[in-house]
PDB file of C-alpha atoms and ligand atoms in Angstrom:
ATOM      1  CA  UNK A 196       0.174  -0.082  -0.039  1.00  0.00           C
ATOM      2  CA  UNK A 197       1.442   3.582  -1.038  1.00  0.00           C
ATOM      3  CA  UNK A 198      -0.274   6.512   0.405  1.00  0.00           C
ATOM      4  CA  UNK A 199       0.703  10.258   0.108  1.00  0.00           C
ATOM      5  CA  UNK A 200      -0.022  12.610   2.621  1.00  0.00           C
ATOM      6  CA  UNK A 201      -0.374  16.146   1.618  1.00  0.00           C
ATOM      7  CA  UNK A 202      -0.584  19.352   4.217  1.00  0.00           C
ATOM      8  CA  UNK A 203       0.231  23.097   4.001  1.00  0.00           C
ATOM      9  CA  UNK A 204       3.066  24.038   6.641  1.00  0.00           C
ATOM     10  CA  UNK A 205       1.668  23.652   9.916  1.00  0.00           C
ATOM     11  CA  UNK A 206      -1.052  21.477   9.099  1.00  0.00           C
ATOM     12  CA  UNK A 207       0.014  18.886  11.591  1.00  0.00           C
ATOM     13  CA  UNK A 208       1.182  16.750   8.816  1.00  0.00           C
ATOM     14  CA  UNK A 209       4.165  15.225  10.627  1.00  0.00           C
ATOM     15  CA  UNK A 210       2.407  14.194  13.616  1.00  0.00           C
ATOM     16  CA  UNK A 211      -0.409  12.397  11.843  1.00  0.00           C
ATOM     17  CA  UNK A 212       2.275  10.766   9.433  1.00  0.00           C
ATOM     18  CA  UNK A 213       4.190   9.324  12.823  1.00  0.00           C
ATOM     19  CA  UNK A 214       0.566   8.085  13.798  1.00  0.00           C
ATOM     20  CA  UNK A 215       0.062   6.478  10.433  1.00  0.00           C
ATOM     21  CA  UNK A 216       3.277   4.658  10.758  1.00  0.00           C
ATOM     22  CA  UNK A 217       2.965   3.668  14.414  1.00  0.00           C
ATOM     23  CA  UNK A 218      -0.758   2.402  13.915  1.00  0.00           C
ATOM     24  CA  UNK A 219      -0.768   1.269  10.283  1.00  0.00           C
ATOM     25  CA  UNK A 220       2.762   0.365   9.764  1.00  0.00           C
ATOM     26  CA  UNK A 221       3.445   2.457   6.974  1.00  0.00           C
ATOM     27  CA  UNK A 222       6.841   3.731   6.810  1.00  0.00           C
ATOM     28  CA  UNK A 223       7.026   7.013   6.531  1.00  0.00           C
ATOM     29  CA  UNK A 224       9.046   8.868   4.106  1.00  0.00           C
ATOM     30  CA  UNK A 225       9.414  12.634   4.465  1.00  0.00           C
ATOM     31  CA  UNK A 226      11.683  14.613   2.138  1.00  0.00           C
ATOM     32  CA  UNK A 227      11.732  17.569   4.534  1.00  0.00           C
ATOM     33  CA  UNK A 228      12.944  15.046   7.645  1.00  0.00           C
ATOM     34  CA  UNK A 229      15.457  13.558   4.909  1.00  0.00           C
ATOM     35  CA  UNK A 230      16.807  16.711   3.734  1.00  0.00           C
ATOM     36  CA  UNK A 231      17.051  18.524   7.478  1.00  0.00           C
ATOM     37  CA  UNK A 232      18.925  15.343   8.656  1.00  0.00           C
ATOM     38  CA  UNK A 233      21.625  16.211   5.620  1.00  0.00           C
ATOM     39  CA  UNK A 234      21.758  19.598   6.410  1.00  0.00           C
ATOM     40  CA  UNK A 235      22.205  18.863  10.334  1.00  0.00           C
ATOM     41  CA  UNK A 236      25.274  16.400   9.156  1.00  0.00           C
ATOM     42  CA  UNK A 237      26.647  18.857   7.002  1.00  0.00           C
ATOM     43  CA  UNK A 238      26.674  16.525   3.887  1.00  0.00           C
ATOM     44  CA  UNK A 239      27.450  17.752   0.262  1.00  0.00           C
ATOM     45  CA  UNK A 240      23.764  17.486  -0.199  1.00  0.00           C
ATOM     46  CA  UNK A 241      22.813  19.314   2.979  1.00  0.00           C
ATOM     47  CA  UNK A 242      25.190  22.286   2.305  1.00  0.00           C
ATOM     48  CA  UNK A 243      23.662  22.551  -1.309  1.00  0.00           C
ATOM     49  CA  UNK A 244      19.742  22.741  -0.178  1.00  0.00           C
ATOM     50  CA  UNK A 245      20.048  24.562   3.067  1.00  0.00           C
ATOM     51  CA  UNK A 246      20.203  28.092   1.870  1.00  0.00           C
ATOM     52  CA  UNK A 247      17.156  26.958  -0.512  1.00  0.00           C
ATOM     53  CA  UNK A 248      15.333  25.478   2.384  1.00  0.00           C
ATOM     54  CA  UNK A 249      16.023  28.538   4.429  1.00  0.00           C
ATOM     55  CA  UNK A 250      14.316  30.677   1.776  1.00  0.00           C
ATOM     56  CA  UNK A 251      11.347  28.471   1.958  1.00  0.00           C
ATOM     57  CA  UNK A 252      11.954  27.583  -2.021  1.00  0.00           C
ATOM     58  CA  UNK A 253      11.681  24.327  -3.419  1.00  0.00           C
ATOM     59  CA  UNK A 254      14.961  21.949  -3.813  1.00  0.00           C
ATOM     60  CA  UNK A 255      15.049  21.310  -7.462  1.00  0.00           C
ATOM     61  CA  UNK A 256      13.175  18.415  -8.824  1.00  0.00           C
ATOM     62  CA  UNK A 257      16.151  16.168  -9.699  1.00  0.00           C
ATOM     63  CA  UNK A 258      17.763  16.226  -6.194  1.00  0.00           C
ATOM     64  CA  UNK A 259      14.354  15.262  -4.485  1.00  0.00           C
ATOM     65  CA  UNK A 260      13.471  12.496  -7.269  1.00  0.00           C
ATOM     66  CA  UNK A 261      16.931  10.881  -6.527  1.00  0.00           C
ATOM     67  CA  UNK A 262      16.361  10.743  -2.788  1.00  0.00           C
ATOM     68  CA  UNK A 263      13.042   9.120  -3.226  1.00  0.00           C
ATOM     69  CA  UNK A 264      14.440   6.674  -5.614  1.00  0.00           C
ATOM     70  CA  UNK A 265      17.250   5.620  -3.564  1.00  0.00           C
ATOM     71  CA  UNK A 266      14.828   5.159  -0.265  1.00  0.00           C
ATOM     72  CA  UNK A 267      11.756   4.059  -2.022  1.00  0.00           C
ATOM     73  CA  UNK A 268      12.732   0.194  -2.742  1.00  0.00           C
ATOM     74  CA  UNK A 269      13.698  -0.294   1.218  1.00  0.00           C
ATOM     75  CA  UNK A 270      10.648   1.374   2.209  1.00  0.00           C
ATOM     76  CA  UNK A 271       8.198  -1.067   0.086  1.00  0.00           C
ATOM     77  CA  UNK A 272       9.750  -4.134   1.834  1.00  0.00           C
ATOM     78  CA  UNK A 273       7.161  -3.598   4.718  1.00  0.00           C
ATOM     79  CA  UNK A 274       3.207  -3.132   5.019  1.00  0.00           C
ATOM     80  CA  UNK A 275       3.276   0.192   3.138  1.00  0.00           C
ATOM     81  CA  UNK A 276       4.724   3.565   2.569  1.00  0.00           C
ATOM     82  CA  UNK A 277       3.613   6.972   3.564  1.00  0.00           C
ATOM     83  CA  UNK A 278       5.081   9.954   1.561  1.00  0.00           C
ATOM     84  CA  UNK A 279       4.998  13.022   2.916  1.00  0.00           C
ATOM     85  CA  UNK A 280       5.864  16.281   1.366  1.00  0.00           C
ATOM     86  CA  UNK A 281       6.398  14.439  -1.963  1.00  0.00           C
ATOM     87  CA  UNK A 282       5.455  14.811  -4.685  1.00  0.00           C
ATOM     88  CA  UNK A 283       5.350  18.425  -4.251  1.00  0.00           C
ATOM     89  CA  UNK A 284       5.608  19.085  -8.459  1.00  0.00           C
ATOM     90  CA  UNK A 285       3.930  17.826 -11.642  1.00  0.00           C
ATOM     91  CA  UNK A 286       7.650  16.581 -12.600  1.00  0.00           C
ATOM     92  CA  UNK A 287       7.856  14.765  -9.271  1.00  0.00           C
ATOM     93  CA  UNK A 288       5.102  13.505  -9.620  1.00  0.00           C
ATOM     94  CA  UNK A 289       5.605  11.915 -13.137  1.00  0.00           C
ATOM     95  CA  UNK A 290       8.936  10.730 -11.907  1.00  0.00           C
ATOM     96  CA  UNK A 291       7.222   8.720  -8.938  1.00  0.00           C
ATOM     97  CA  UNK A 292       4.274   7.185 -11.688  1.00  0.00           C
ATOM     98  CA  UNK A 293       7.319   5.867 -13.632  1.00  0.00           C
ATOM     99  CA  UNK A 294       9.384   4.655 -10.713  1.00  0.00           C
ATOM    100  CA  UNK A 295       5.840   2.893  -9.546  1.00  0.00           C
ATOM    101  CA  UNK A 296       4.765   1.709 -12.854  1.00  0.00           C
ATOM    102  CA  UNK A 297       8.314   0.147 -13.233  1.00  0.00           C
ATOM    103  CA  UNK A 298       7.705  -2.275 -10.247  1.00  0.00           C
ATOM    104  CA  UNK A 299       3.753  -2.667 -11.062  1.00  0.00           C
ATOM    105  CA  UNK A 300       2.573  -0.151  -8.236  1.00  0.00           C
ATOM    106  CA  UNK A 301       0.468   2.551  -8.045  1.00  0.00           C
ATOM    107  CA  UNK A 302      -0.851   5.195  -5.538  1.00  0.00           C
ATOM    108  CA  UNK A 303      -3.654   3.700  -2.964  1.00  0.00           C
ATOM    109  CA  UNK A 304      -4.612   6.833  -1.590  1.00  0.00           C
ATOM    110  CA  UNK A 305      -4.140  10.679  -1.034  1.00  0.00           C
ATOM    111  CA  UNK A 306      -4.859  12.468   2.439  1.00  0.00           C
ATOM    112  CA  UNK A 307      -4.924  15.961   2.289  1.00  0.00           C
ATOM    113  CA  UNK A 308      -5.239  17.834   5.375  1.00  0.00           C
ATOM    114  CA  UNK A 309      -7.206  21.145   5.438  1.00  0.00           C
ATOM    115  CA  UNK A 310      -6.487  23.751   7.985  1.00  0.00           C
ATOM    116  CA  UNK A 311      -7.472  27.738   7.548  1.00  0.00           C
ATOM    117  CA  UNK A 312      -4.729  29.862   7.015  1.00  0.00           C
ATOM    118  CA  UNK A 313      -4.661  31.876  10.523  1.00  0.00           C
ATOM    119  CA  UNK A 314      -4.471  28.619  12.313  1.00  0.00           C
ATOM    120  CA  UNK A 315      -1.614  27.706  10.312  1.00  0.00           C
ATOM    121  CA  UNK A 316       0.515  30.696  10.759  1.00  0.00           C
ATOM    122  CA  UNK A 317      -0.381  30.996  14.676  1.00  0.00           C
ATOM    123  CA  UNK A 318       0.487  27.258  14.804  1.00  0.00           C
ATOM    124  CA  UNK A 319       3.749  27.660  12.560  1.00  0.00           C
ATOM    125  CA  UNK A 320       5.143  30.729  14.786  1.00  0.00           C
ATOM    126  CA  UNK A 321       4.634  28.693  17.898  1.00  0.00           C
ATOM    127  CA  UNK A 322       6.520  25.891  16.620  1.00  0.00           C
ATOM    128  CA  UNK A 323       9.468  28.405  15.462  1.00  0.00           C
ATOM    129  CA  UNK A 324       9.630  29.758  18.925  1.00  0.00           C
ATOM    130  CA  UNK A 325       9.857  26.276  20.651  1.00  0.00           C
ATOM    131  CA  UNK A 326      11.965  24.298  17.874  1.00  0.00           C
ATOM    132  CA  UNK A 327      14.170  27.319  16.714  1.00  0.00           C
ATOM    133  CA  UNK A 328      13.605  26.264  12.734  1.00  0.00           C
ATOM    134  CA  UNK A 329      15.297  28.400  10.899  1.00  0.00           C
ATOM    135  CA  UNK A 330      12.754  28.497   8.079  1.00  0.00           C
ATOM    136  CA  UNK A 331       9.967  29.471  10.155  1.00  0.00           C
ATOM    137  CA  UNK A 332      10.105  33.184   9.636  1.00  0.00           C
ATOM    138  CA  UNK A 333       7.213  35.030   8.822  1.00  0.00           C
ATOM    139  CA  UNK A 334       8.367  35.776   5.033  1.00  0.00           C
ATOM    140  CA  UNK A 335       9.417  31.950   4.740  1.00  0.00           C
ATOM    141  CA  UNK A 336       6.034  30.800   6.062  1.00  0.00           C
ATOM    142  CA  UNK A 337       4.109  33.272   2.903  1.00  0.00           C
ATOM    143  CA  UNK A 338       6.624  31.720   0.487  1.00  0.00           C
ATOM    144  CA  UNK A 339       6.457  28.032   1.569  1.00  0.00           C
ATOM    145  CA  UNK A 340       2.502  28.817   1.672  1.00  0.00           C
ATOM    146  CA  UNK A 341       2.287  30.271  -1.838  1.00  0.00           C
ATOM    147  CA  UNK A 342       4.606  27.428  -2.936  1.00  0.00           C
ATOM    148  CA  UNK A 343       1.999  24.833  -1.664  1.00  0.00           C
ATOM    149  CA  UNK A 344      -1.040  26.229  -3.117  1.00  0.00           C
ATOM    150  CA  UNK A 345       0.690  26.897  -6.508  1.00  0.00           C
ATOM    151  CA  UNK A 346       2.441  23.633  -7.071  1.00  0.00           C
ATOM    152  CA  UNK A 347       0.758  20.985  -4.745  1.00  0.00           C
ATOM    153  CA  UNK A 348      -2.598  21.544  -5.305  1.00  0.00           C
ATOM    154  CA  UNK A 349      -1.780  21.038  -9.106  1.00  0.00           C
ATOM    155  CA  UNK A 350      -0.332  17.744  -7.859  1.00  0.00           C
ATOM    156  CA  UNK A 351      -3.478  16.599  -6.362  1.00  0.00           C
ATOM    157  CA  UNK A 352      -5.381  17.331  -9.565  1.00  0.00           C
ATOM    158  CA  UNK A 353      -2.756  14.834 -11.125  1.00  0.00           C
ATOM    159  CA  UNK A 354      -3.915  12.114  -9.005  1.00  0.00           C
ATOM    160  CA  UNK A 355      -7.697  13.327  -9.190  1.00  0.00           C
ATOM    161  CA  UNK A 356      -7.261  12.658 -12.710  1.00  0.00           C
ATOM    162  CA  UNK A 357      -5.991   9.181 -12.244  1.00  0.00           C
ATOM    163  CA  UNK A 358      -9.322   8.369 -10.155  1.00  0.00           C
ATOM    164  CA  UNK A 359      -6.865   8.194  -7.098  1.00  0.00           C
ATOM    165  CA  UNK A 360      -9.173   8.039  -3.637  1.00  0.00           C
ATOM    166  CA  UNK A 361      -8.356  11.503  -2.133  1.00  0.00           C
ATOM    167  CA  UNK A 362      -9.370  12.173   1.289  1.00  0.00           C
ATOM    168  CA  UNK A 363     -10.097  15.970   2.278  1.00  0.00           C
ATOM    169  CA  UNK A 364      -9.448  15.841   6.094  1.00  0.00           C
ATOM    170  CA  UNK A 365     -10.132  18.591   8.872  1.00  0.00           C
ATOM    171  CA  UNK A 366      -6.848  19.233  10.231  1.00  0.00           C
ATOM    172  CA  UNK A 367      -8.550  21.310  12.986  1.00  0.00           C
ATOM    173  CA  UNK A 368      -8.806  19.884  16.425  1.00  0.00           C
ATOM    174  CA  UNK A 369      -6.627  17.703  18.865  1.00  0.00           C
ATOM    175  CA  UNK A 370      -4.161  15.233  17.296  1.00  0.00           C
ATOM    176  CA  UNK A 371      -6.568  12.756  18.385  1.00  0.00           C
ATOM    177  CA  UNK A 372      -9.486  13.869  16.888  1.00  0.00           C
ATOM    178  CA  UNK A 373      -7.929  14.538  13.411  1.00  0.00           C
ATOM    179  CA  UNK A 374      -6.374  11.114  13.415  1.00  0.00           C
ATOM    180  CA  UNK A 375      -9.881   9.660  14.331  1.00  0.00           C
ATOM    181  CA  UNK A 376     -11.062  11.295  10.988  1.00  0.00           C
ATOM    182  CA  UNK A 377      -8.059   9.635   8.921  1.00  0.00           C
ATOM    183  CA  UNK A 378      -8.520   6.395  10.406  1.00  0.00           C
ATOM    184  CA  UNK A 379     -12.336   6.498   9.320  1.00  0.00           C
ATOM    185  CA  UNK A 380     -11.460   7.964   5.805  1.00  0.00           C
ATOM    186  CA  UNK A 381      -9.061   4.992   5.280  1.00  0.00           C
ATOM    187  CA  UNK A 382     -10.938   2.131   7.002  1.00  0.00           C
ATOM    188  CA  UNK A 383     -12.356   0.859   3.586  1.00  0.00           C
ATOM    189  CA  UNK A 384      -8.880   0.350   2.380  1.00  0.00           C
ATOM    190  CA  UNK A 385      -6.885  -0.050   5.422  1.00  0.00           C
ATOM    191  CA  UNK A 386      -8.392  -3.826   5.738  1.00  0.00           C
ATOM    192  CA  UNK A 387      -5.435  -6.238   6.004  1.00  0.00           C
ATOM    193  CA  UNK A 388      -3.001  -3.703   7.204  1.00  0.00           C
ATOM    194  CA  UNK A 389      -2.234  -2.393  10.444  1.00  0.00           C
ATOM    195  CA  UNK A 390      -2.844  -6.174  11.633  1.00  0.00           C
ATOM    196  CA  UNK A 391       1.140  -7.096  11.804  1.00  0.00           C
ATOM    197  CA  UNK A 392       2.205  -7.584  15.595  1.00  0.00           C
ATOM    198  CA  UNK A 393      -1.382  -7.334  16.922  1.00  0.00           C
TER     199      UNK A 393
HETATM  200  P1  LIG B 156       8.653  19.910   4.482  1.00  0.00           P
HETATM  201  O1  LIG B 156       8.952  19.592   5.771  1.00  0.00           O
HETATM  202  O2  LIG B 156       7.916  18.943   4.018  1.00  0.00           O
HETATM  203  O3  LIG B 156       7.526  21.326   4.533  1.00  0.00           O
HETATM  204  O4  LIG B 156       9.838  20.600   3.915  1.00  0.00           O
HETATM  205  C1  LIG B 156      10.818  21.579   4.256  1.00  0.00           C
HETATM  206  C2  LIG B 156      11.499  22.088   3.094  1.00  0.00           C
HETATM  207  O5  LIG B 156      12.652  20.874   2.383  1.00  0.00           O
HETATM  208  C3  LIG B 156      10.742  22.741   1.799  1.00  0.00           C
HETATM  209  O6  LIG B 156      10.526  23.954   2.233  1.00  0.00           O
HETATM  210  C4  LIG B 156      11.829  22.628   0.511  1.00  0.00           C
HETATM  211  O7  LIG B 156      12.619  23.648   0.725  1.00  0.00           O
HETATM  212  C5  LIG B 156      12.480  21.198   0.991  1.00  0.00           C
HETATM  213  N1  LIG B 156      11.543  19.871   0.263  1.00  0.00           N
HETATM  214  C6  LIG B 156      11.075  19.033   0.878  1.00  0.00           C
HETATM  215  N2  LIG B 156      10.445  17.996   0.218  1.00  0.00           N
HETATM  216  C7  LIG B 156      10.589  18.835  -1.019  1.00  0.00           C
HETATM  217  C8  LIG B 156      10.186  18.194  -2.414  1.00  0.00           C
HETATM  218  N3  LIG B 156       9.522  17.139  -2.564  1.00  0.00           N
HETATM  219  N4  LIG B 156      10.412  19.045  -3.449  1.00  0.00           N
HETATM  220  C9  LIG B 156      11.148  20.163  -3.240  1.00  0.00           C
HETATM  221  N5  LIG B 156      11.569  20.891  -2.121  1.00  0.00           N
HETATM  222  C10 LIG B 156      11.446  19.623  -0.896  1.00  0.00           C
END
């Protein structure tokens, strides 16, 4: 099973993805987390993307596609994969389709967290204060939201056209309530998953 979780900055996407990993045993593959780890470790890739990320811009498609291409096969060994933060552009979507088609796989579901913009800004500024994230300045937030709306929603359209189930999830409320909505949305396709170790 391969799913994608979408959500604007501050929508609680990382928290919900971690819950999905824990409860449905989907391997969480977050391109943002991978890139942040590269930056923190000071690798050549990290040095290359550091400034781009701090400005809230998108990292070039070919770098991101290479990252996913390297990690997807291993992630697919388990019960399933949850892609987080990828694909973000049409080119990434097409590259992913080609990767999956080569293995006879396709996307099973798309989750999109929906949260009003004023709630998002409040959450992000709070997180910036707590975690000291370099990319959570007001200007960078505005840039990331702009990128999200411009590019990510086009990717949603890409999957809608392919007939992939797209679940719009109300992301307002406690993490538990939001997760319940996700669980309900996926109940039809999750049978047979999440049984491992139970
Ligand atoms: P995220 O944690 O998903 O919001 O990602 C943090 C930052 O990493 C983004 O603002 C981009 O600079 C970069 N990034 C993560 N995923 C991608 C992607 N699929 N395409 C381009 N840039 C990305």
